[in-house]
């Protein structure tokens, strides 16, 4: 059976990565394939918004390095609160770090510095451009936290105009990830990726989503939840400004949750 025809609930029992099984189970339980991208700069505003949107999302995506922290302690306070919200509302945390260096360097970036990403983010992402050493390096750091599940998304195709990804680049990224199925949960891409066989399962997440198609004047290109989940077979919609810039973000998030879920249900039924 094609992966796009399988329910999230079925896939939550068989996905090869523990964090993939957990994410798919959350999606099924909350009827949400919505990832909110909280691209704001004030820690208190971010936490307040996540507390409101938490019930509607399966995943919360951060860009920790755009947040204005005044002291090192305020970083720890933020990530501790974020983890509590994740437990309380049952969502996972995705730090959108887009690692892009050699294995040895990304190990330091993932484990250390001021953000210590591996200690609080369930999922992070990486570019395939350096080759598979980037996956090996990140996976070794993830294994330093044996008590918690960690996973990686590989960027195979970007949403922005003129992106060098997609096509052959995406196919090579998928091939690279195949040897690390216990850690690479899936991909950032604009639609479903080709599977090698029945046992393979990748969760595809798509940014560049709004309720109406368009762009932002800086290269971002938007498609609708129905385009990406219904037509192209993606699993998770990643939405930032479509929700956080709305007058009522909670009401808007509900519209996206419903649109993403209905597109998924139509896909299963057709
Ligand atoms: O909905 P937006 O346009 O406000 O925000 C989209 C979010 C931003 C981007 O950094 C991120 O999604 N993103 C990514 C990710 C998630 O890796 C890849 C990509 O190709 N396009 C993209 O916009 O936080």
Short mmCIF file of C-alpha atoms and ligand atoms in Angstrom, two decimals:
data_model
loop_
_atom_site.label_atom_id
_atom_site.label_comp_id
_atom_site.label_asym_id
_atom_site.label_seq_id
_atom_site.Cartn_x
_atom_site.Cartn_y
_atom_site.Cartn_z
CA UNK A 1 0.00 0.00 0.00
CA UNK A 2 1.27 3.49 -0.82
CA UNK A 3 2.45 5.34 2.27
CA UNK A 4 0.15 8.28 1.47
CA UNK A 5 -2.82 5.91 1.83
CA UNK A 6 -1.83 4.64 5.27
CA UNK A 7 -3.25 6.33 8.35
CA UNK A 8 -1.00 8.17 10.80
CA UNK A 9 -2.28 5.77 13.43
CA UNK A 10 -1.14 2.67 11.47
CA UNK A 11 2.21 4.28 10.75
CA UNK A 12 2.66 5.16 14.43
CA UNK A 13 3.04 1.42 15.11
CA UNK A 14 5.65 0.71 12.45
CA UNK A 15 7.76 3.85 11.82
CA UNK A 16 11.44 2.81 12.18
CA UNK A 17 12.37 5.76 14.46
CA UNK A 18 11.00 5.97 18.01
CA UNK A 19 10.40 9.72 17.68
CA UNK A 20 8.59 9.10 14.37
CA UNK A 21 6.23 6.64 16.09
CA UNK A 22 5.64 9.14 18.88
CA UNK A 23 4.94 12.03 16.50
CA UNK A 24 2.53 9.99 14.36
CA UNK A 25 0.69 8.84 17.50
CA UNK A 26 0.32 12.46 18.67
CA UNK A 27 -0.98 13.46 15.21
CA UNK A 28 -3.59 10.69 15.30
CA UNK A 29 -4.62 11.42 18.91
CA UNK A 30 -4.96 15.20 18.44
CA UNK A 31 -6.23 15.03 14.85
CA UNK A 32 -3.56 17.53 13.94
CA UNK A 33 -0.92 17.56 11.22
CA UNK A 34 -0.14 21.18 12.02
CA UNK A 35 3.32 22.38 13.05
CA UNK A 36 3.36 25.96 14.26
CA UNK A 37 6.47 27.99 13.47
CA UNK A 38 6.69 30.58 16.24
CA UNK A 39 9.06 33.02 14.56
CA UNK A 40 8.89 35.79 17.18
CA UNK A 41 11.75 37.32 19.17
CA UNK A 42 10.35 37.83 22.68
CA UNK A 43 10.65 34.72 24.91
CA UNK A 44 7.58 35.60 26.97
CA UNK A 45 5.44 36.27 23.89
CA UNK A 46 6.55 32.99 22.33
CA UNK A 47 5.71 30.96 25.44
CA UNK A 48 2.33 32.68 25.88
CA UNK A 49 1.39 31.97 22.26
CA UNK A 50 2.54 28.34 22.47
CA UNK A 51 0.43 27.86 25.59
CA UNK A 52 -2.62 29.05 23.62
CA UNK A 53 -1.88 27.11 20.43
CA UNK A 54 -0.56 23.95 22.12
CA UNK A 55 -3.85 21.99 22.00
CA UNK A 56 -4.09 22.42 18.22
CA UNK A 57 -0.63 21.33 17.10
CA UNK A 58 1.46 18.16 16.91
CA UNK A 59 4.74 20.03 16.72
CA UNK A 60 6.13 23.44 17.75
CA UNK A 61 9.00 24.75 15.65
CA UNK A 62 11.52 27.22 17.04
CA UNK A 63 14.42 29.28 15.71
CA UNK A 64 16.23 29.60 19.04
CA UNK A 65 18.86 31.96 17.58
CA UNK A 66 16.34 34.68 16.65
CA UNK A 67 15.09 35.04 20.23
CA UNK A 68 16.30 38.00 22.28
CA UNK A 69 17.75 36.53 25.48
CA UNK A 70 19.25 38.86 28.05
CA UNK A 71 21.23 36.32 30.10
CA UNK A 72 22.37 32.69 29.68
CA UNK A 73 19.98 31.75 32.50
CA UNK A 74 17.04 33.10 30.53
CA UNK A 75 17.83 30.60 27.75
CA UNK A 76 17.59 27.69 30.19
CA UNK A 77 14.42 29.14 31.71
CA UNK A 78 12.90 29.36 28.22
CA UNK A 79 13.78 25.82 27.13
CA UNK A 80 12.61 24.41 30.48
CA UNK A 81 9.23 26.17 30.11
CA UNK A 82 8.97 25.01 26.51
CA UNK A 83 9.53 21.40 27.59
CA UNK A 84 6.83 21.73 30.27
CA UNK A 85 4.39 23.09 27.69
CA UNK A 86 5.26 20.19 25.36
CA UNK A 87 4.41 17.68 28.09
CA UNK A 88 1.29 19.55 29.17
CA UNK A 89 -0.18 19.95 25.66
CA UNK A 90 1.30 16.76 24.16
CA UNK A 91 3.36 18.14 21.29
CA UNK A 92 6.99 17.66 20.22
CA UNK A 93 9.63 20.38 19.85
CA UNK A 94 11.39 20.95 16.52
CA UNK A 95 14.39 23.31 16.55
CA UNK A 96 14.79 24.53 12.96
CA UNK A 97 18.60 24.81 13.14
CA UNK A 98 19.34 23.75 9.55
CA UNK A 99 22.78 22.31 10.32
CA UNK A 100 25.02 22.42 7.25
CA UNK A 101 28.61 21.64 8.26
CA UNK A 102 30.95 18.68 8.59
CA UNK A 103 30.12 16.01 11.17
CA UNK A 104 32.62 17.17 13.77
CA UNK A 105 31.46 20.81 13.72
CA UNK A 106 27.75 20.03 13.86
CA UNK A 107 28.37 17.85 16.90
CA UNK A 108 29.54 20.93 18.81
CA UNK A 109 26.68 23.03 17.44
CA UNK A 110 24.05 20.42 18.37
CA UNK A 111 25.44 19.54 21.82
CA UNK A 112 26.97 22.75 23.11
CA UNK A 113 27.28 26.50 22.70
CA UNK A 114 24.74 28.59 24.55
CA UNK A 115 21.68 26.74 23.21
CA UNK A 116 22.49 23.05 23.92
CA UNK A 117 19.87 22.06 21.34
CA UNK A 118 20.21 18.29 21.82
CA UNK A 119 19.20 18.63 25.46
CA UNK A 120 15.68 19.98 24.75
CA UNK A 121 14.64 19.61 21.07
CA UNK A 122 13.05 16.31 20.05
CA UNK A 123 13.66 17.00 16.38
CA UNK A 124 16.08 19.18 14.43
CA UNK A 125 16.97 19.46 10.75
CA UNK A 126 20.03 19.43 8.51
CA UNK A 127 21.07 20.08 4.93
CA UNK A 128 22.44 17.14 2.93
CA UNK A 129 25.08 19.23 1.17
CA UNK A 130 28.03 18.10 3.38
CA UNK A 131 27.32 14.35 2.82
CA UNK A 132 26.34 11.68 5.32
CA UNK A 133 28.96 12.66 7.93
CA UNK A 134 26.46 15.32 9.06
CA UNK A 135 23.92 12.61 9.92
CA UNK A 136 26.55 10.44 11.64
CA UNK A 137 27.78 13.38 13.72
CA UNK A 138 24.32 14.45 14.85
CA UNK A 139 23.21 10.88 15.55
CA UNK A 140 26.21 10.28 17.80
CA UNK A 141 25.26 13.33 19.90
CA UNK A 142 21.62 12.17 20.03
CA UNK A 143 22.88 8.86 21.42
CA UNK A 144 24.50 10.79 24.30
CA UNK A 145 20.90 11.23 25.54
CA UNK A 146 19.82 7.56 25.76
CA UNK A 147 16.88 8.38 28.03
CA UNK A 148 15.13 10.60 25.44
CA UNK A 149 14.11 10.09 21.80
CA UNK A 150 15.72 12.37 19.23
CA UNK A 151 15.22 12.62 15.47
CA UNK A 152 16.39 14.45 12.38
CA UNK A 153 14.69 15.82 9.28
CA UNK A 154 16.81 16.19 6.16
CA UNK A 155 16.12 19.18 3.93
CA UNK A 156 15.58 17.80 0.44
CA UNK A 157 13.60 20.58 -1.13
CA UNK A 158 12.99 24.14 0.02
CA UNK A 159 9.90 26.28 -0.39
CA UNK A 160 11.71 29.36 -1.64
CA UNK A 161 11.99 30.58 -5.21
CA UNK A 162 15.15 29.50 -7.02
CA UNK A 163 15.98 26.79 -4.44
CA UNK A 164 18.65 24.36 -5.62
CA UNK A 165 16.85 21.47 -3.90
CA UNK A 166 14.20 19.09 -5.20
CA UNK A 167 14.52 16.67 -8.14
CA UNK A 168 17.83 14.82 -8.18
CA UNK A 169 19.03 16.62 -5.03
CA UNK A 170 15.99 15.37 -3.13
CA UNK A 171 16.44 11.83 -4.50
CA UNK A 172 20.09 11.82 -3.38
CA UNK A 173 19.10 13.16 0.05
CA UNK A 174 16.58 10.35 0.47
CA UNK A 175 19.20 7.78 -0.60
CA UNK A 176 21.64 9.23 1.96
CA UNK A 177 19.07 9.03 4.76
CA UNK A 178 18.19 5.37 4.10
CA UNK A 179 21.07 4.03 6.18
CA UNK A 180 19.91 5.99 9.25
CA UNK A 181 16.22 5.13 9.46
CA UNK A 182 16.31 4.94 13.27
CA UNK A 183 17.30 8.63 13.43
CA UNK A 184 16.19 10.34 10.21
CA UNK A 185 12.44 10.62 10.79
CA UNK A 186 11.71 12.23 7.45
CA UNK A 187 12.24 15.20 5.19
CA UNK A 188 11.47 18.83 4.60
CA UNK A 189 10.06 18.74 1.08
CA UNK A 190 7.11 19.94 -0.92
CA UNK A 191 5.44 16.52 -1.24
CA UNK A 192 5.76 12.76 -0.61
CA UNK A 193 9.11 11.15 -1.36
CA UNK A 194 9.68 7.88 -3.25
CA UNK A 195 9.91 4.80 -0.97
CA UNK A 196 12.29 1.92 -1.61
CA UNK A 197 9.94 -0.66 -0.07
CA UNK A 198 7.03 -1.36 2.27
CA UNK A 199 9.11 -1.15 5.45
CA UNK A 200 10.28 2.37 4.74
CA UNK A 201 8.45 5.34 6.25
CA UNK A 202 9.45 8.98 6.14
CA UNK A 203 7.37 11.79 7.62
CA UNK A 204 7.35 14.64 5.11
CA UNK A 205 6.92 18.16 6.46
CA UNK A 206 6.14 21.09 4.20
CA UNK A 207 6.75 24.78 4.92
CA UNK A 208 5.48 27.55 2.67
CA UNK A 209 1.82 27.00 3.61
CA UNK A 210 -1.04 29.49 3.81
CA UNK A 211 -4.77 29.25 3.26
CA UNK A 212 -4.21 31.18 0.02
CA UNK A 213 -1.40 30.73 -2.46
CA UNK A 214 1.11 33.58 -2.83
CA UNK A 215 4.50 34.79 -1.66
CA UNK A 216 6.18 37.18 0.80
CA UNK A 217 8.28 39.33 -1.54
CA UNK A 218 11.51 37.69 -0.30
CA UNK A 219 11.29 34.41 -2.16
CA UNK A 220 8.93 32.47 0.12
CA UNK A 221 6.23 30.67 -1.91
CA UNK A 222 2.93 29.59 -0.36
CA UNK A 223 0.68 26.67 -1.23
CA UNK A 224 -2.49 25.60 0.56
CA UNK A 225 -2.91 22.68 3.00
CA UNK A 226 -4.94 20.89 0.32
CA UNK A 227 -2.17 21.35 -2.28
CA UNK A 228 0.54 19.90 -0.07
CA UNK A 229 -1.27 17.24 2.01
CA UNK A 230 -4.16 16.37 -0.30
CA UNK A 231 -2.51 16.55 -3.71
CA UNK A 232 1.20 16.06 -3.08
CA UNK A 233 1.06 13.62 -0.18
CA UNK A 234 2.97 15.57 2.46
CA UNK A 235 2.24 14.68 6.12
CA UNK A 236 2.74 17.84 8.17
CA UNK A 237 2.06 21.47 7.30
CA UNK A 238 4.47 24.00 8.79
CA UNK A 239 2.79 27.37 9.24
CA UNK A 240 4.36 30.56 10.58
CA UNK A 241 3.10 33.97 9.55
CA UNK A 242 -0.25 32.59 8.33
CA UNK A 243 -1.07 32.03 12.02
CA UNK A 244 1.18 34.22 14.15
CA UNK A 245 0.41 37.42 12.22
CA UNK A 246 -3.35 36.80 12.26
CA UNK A 247 -5.57 38.99 14.40
CA UNK A 248 -6.74 35.94 16.32
CA UNK A 249 -3.96 33.30 16.10
CA UNK A 250 -5.99 30.68 18.00
CA UNK A 251 -8.94 30.93 15.66
CA UNK A 252 -6.60 30.93 12.66
CA UNK A 253 -4.68 27.89 13.96
CA UNK A 254 -7.97 26.01 14.21
CA UNK A 255 -8.67 26.83 10.54
CA UNK A 256 -5.27 25.43 9.54
CA UNK A 257 -5.65 22.37 11.77
CA UNK A 258 -9.01 21.61 10.20
CA UNK A 259 -7.79 22.29 6.64
CA UNK A 260 -4.72 20.06 7.12
CA UNK A 261 -6.74 17.27 8.72
CA UNK A 262 -9.53 17.34 6.14
CA UNK A 263 -6.97 17.25 3.31
CA UNK A 264 -5.44 14.14 4.96
CA UNK A 265 -8.83 12.45 5.38
CA UNK A 266 -9.73 13.14 1.73
CA UNK A 267 -6.38 11.69 0.67
CA UNK A 268 -7.06 8.48 2.60
CA UNK A 269 -10.59 8.21 1.19
CA UNK A 270 -9.76 8.82 -2.50
O1 LIG B 1 5.05 30.32 7.22
P1 LIG B 1 6.25 31.27 7.19
O2 LIG B 1 6.63 31.64 5.79
O3 LIG B 1 6.07 32.46 8.07
O4 LIG B 1 7.47 30.49 7.87
C1 LIG B 1 8.02 29.31 7.36
C2 LIG B 1 9.01 28.72 8.32
C3 LIG B 1 10.25 29.59 8.59
C4 LIG B 1 11.32 29.01 7.70
O5 LIG B 1 12.62 29.13 8.30
C5 LIG B 1 10.92 27.54 7.58
O6 LIG B 1 9.52 27.50 7.77
N1 LIG B 1 11.23 26.89 6.27
C6 LIG B 1 11.93 25.65 6.23
C7 LIG B 1 12.12 24.76 7.35
C8 LIG B 1 11.10 24.51 8.31
O7 LIG B 1 13.11 24.05 7.43
C9 LIG B 1 12.36 25.15 5.00
C10 LIG B 1 11.92 25.77 3.80
O8 LIG B 1 12.17 25.28 2.71
N2 LIG B 1 11.15 26.90 3.89
C11 LIG B 1 10.81 27.47 5.09
O9 LIG B 1 10.09 28.47 5.07
O10 LIG B 1 10.58 29.45 9.96
#
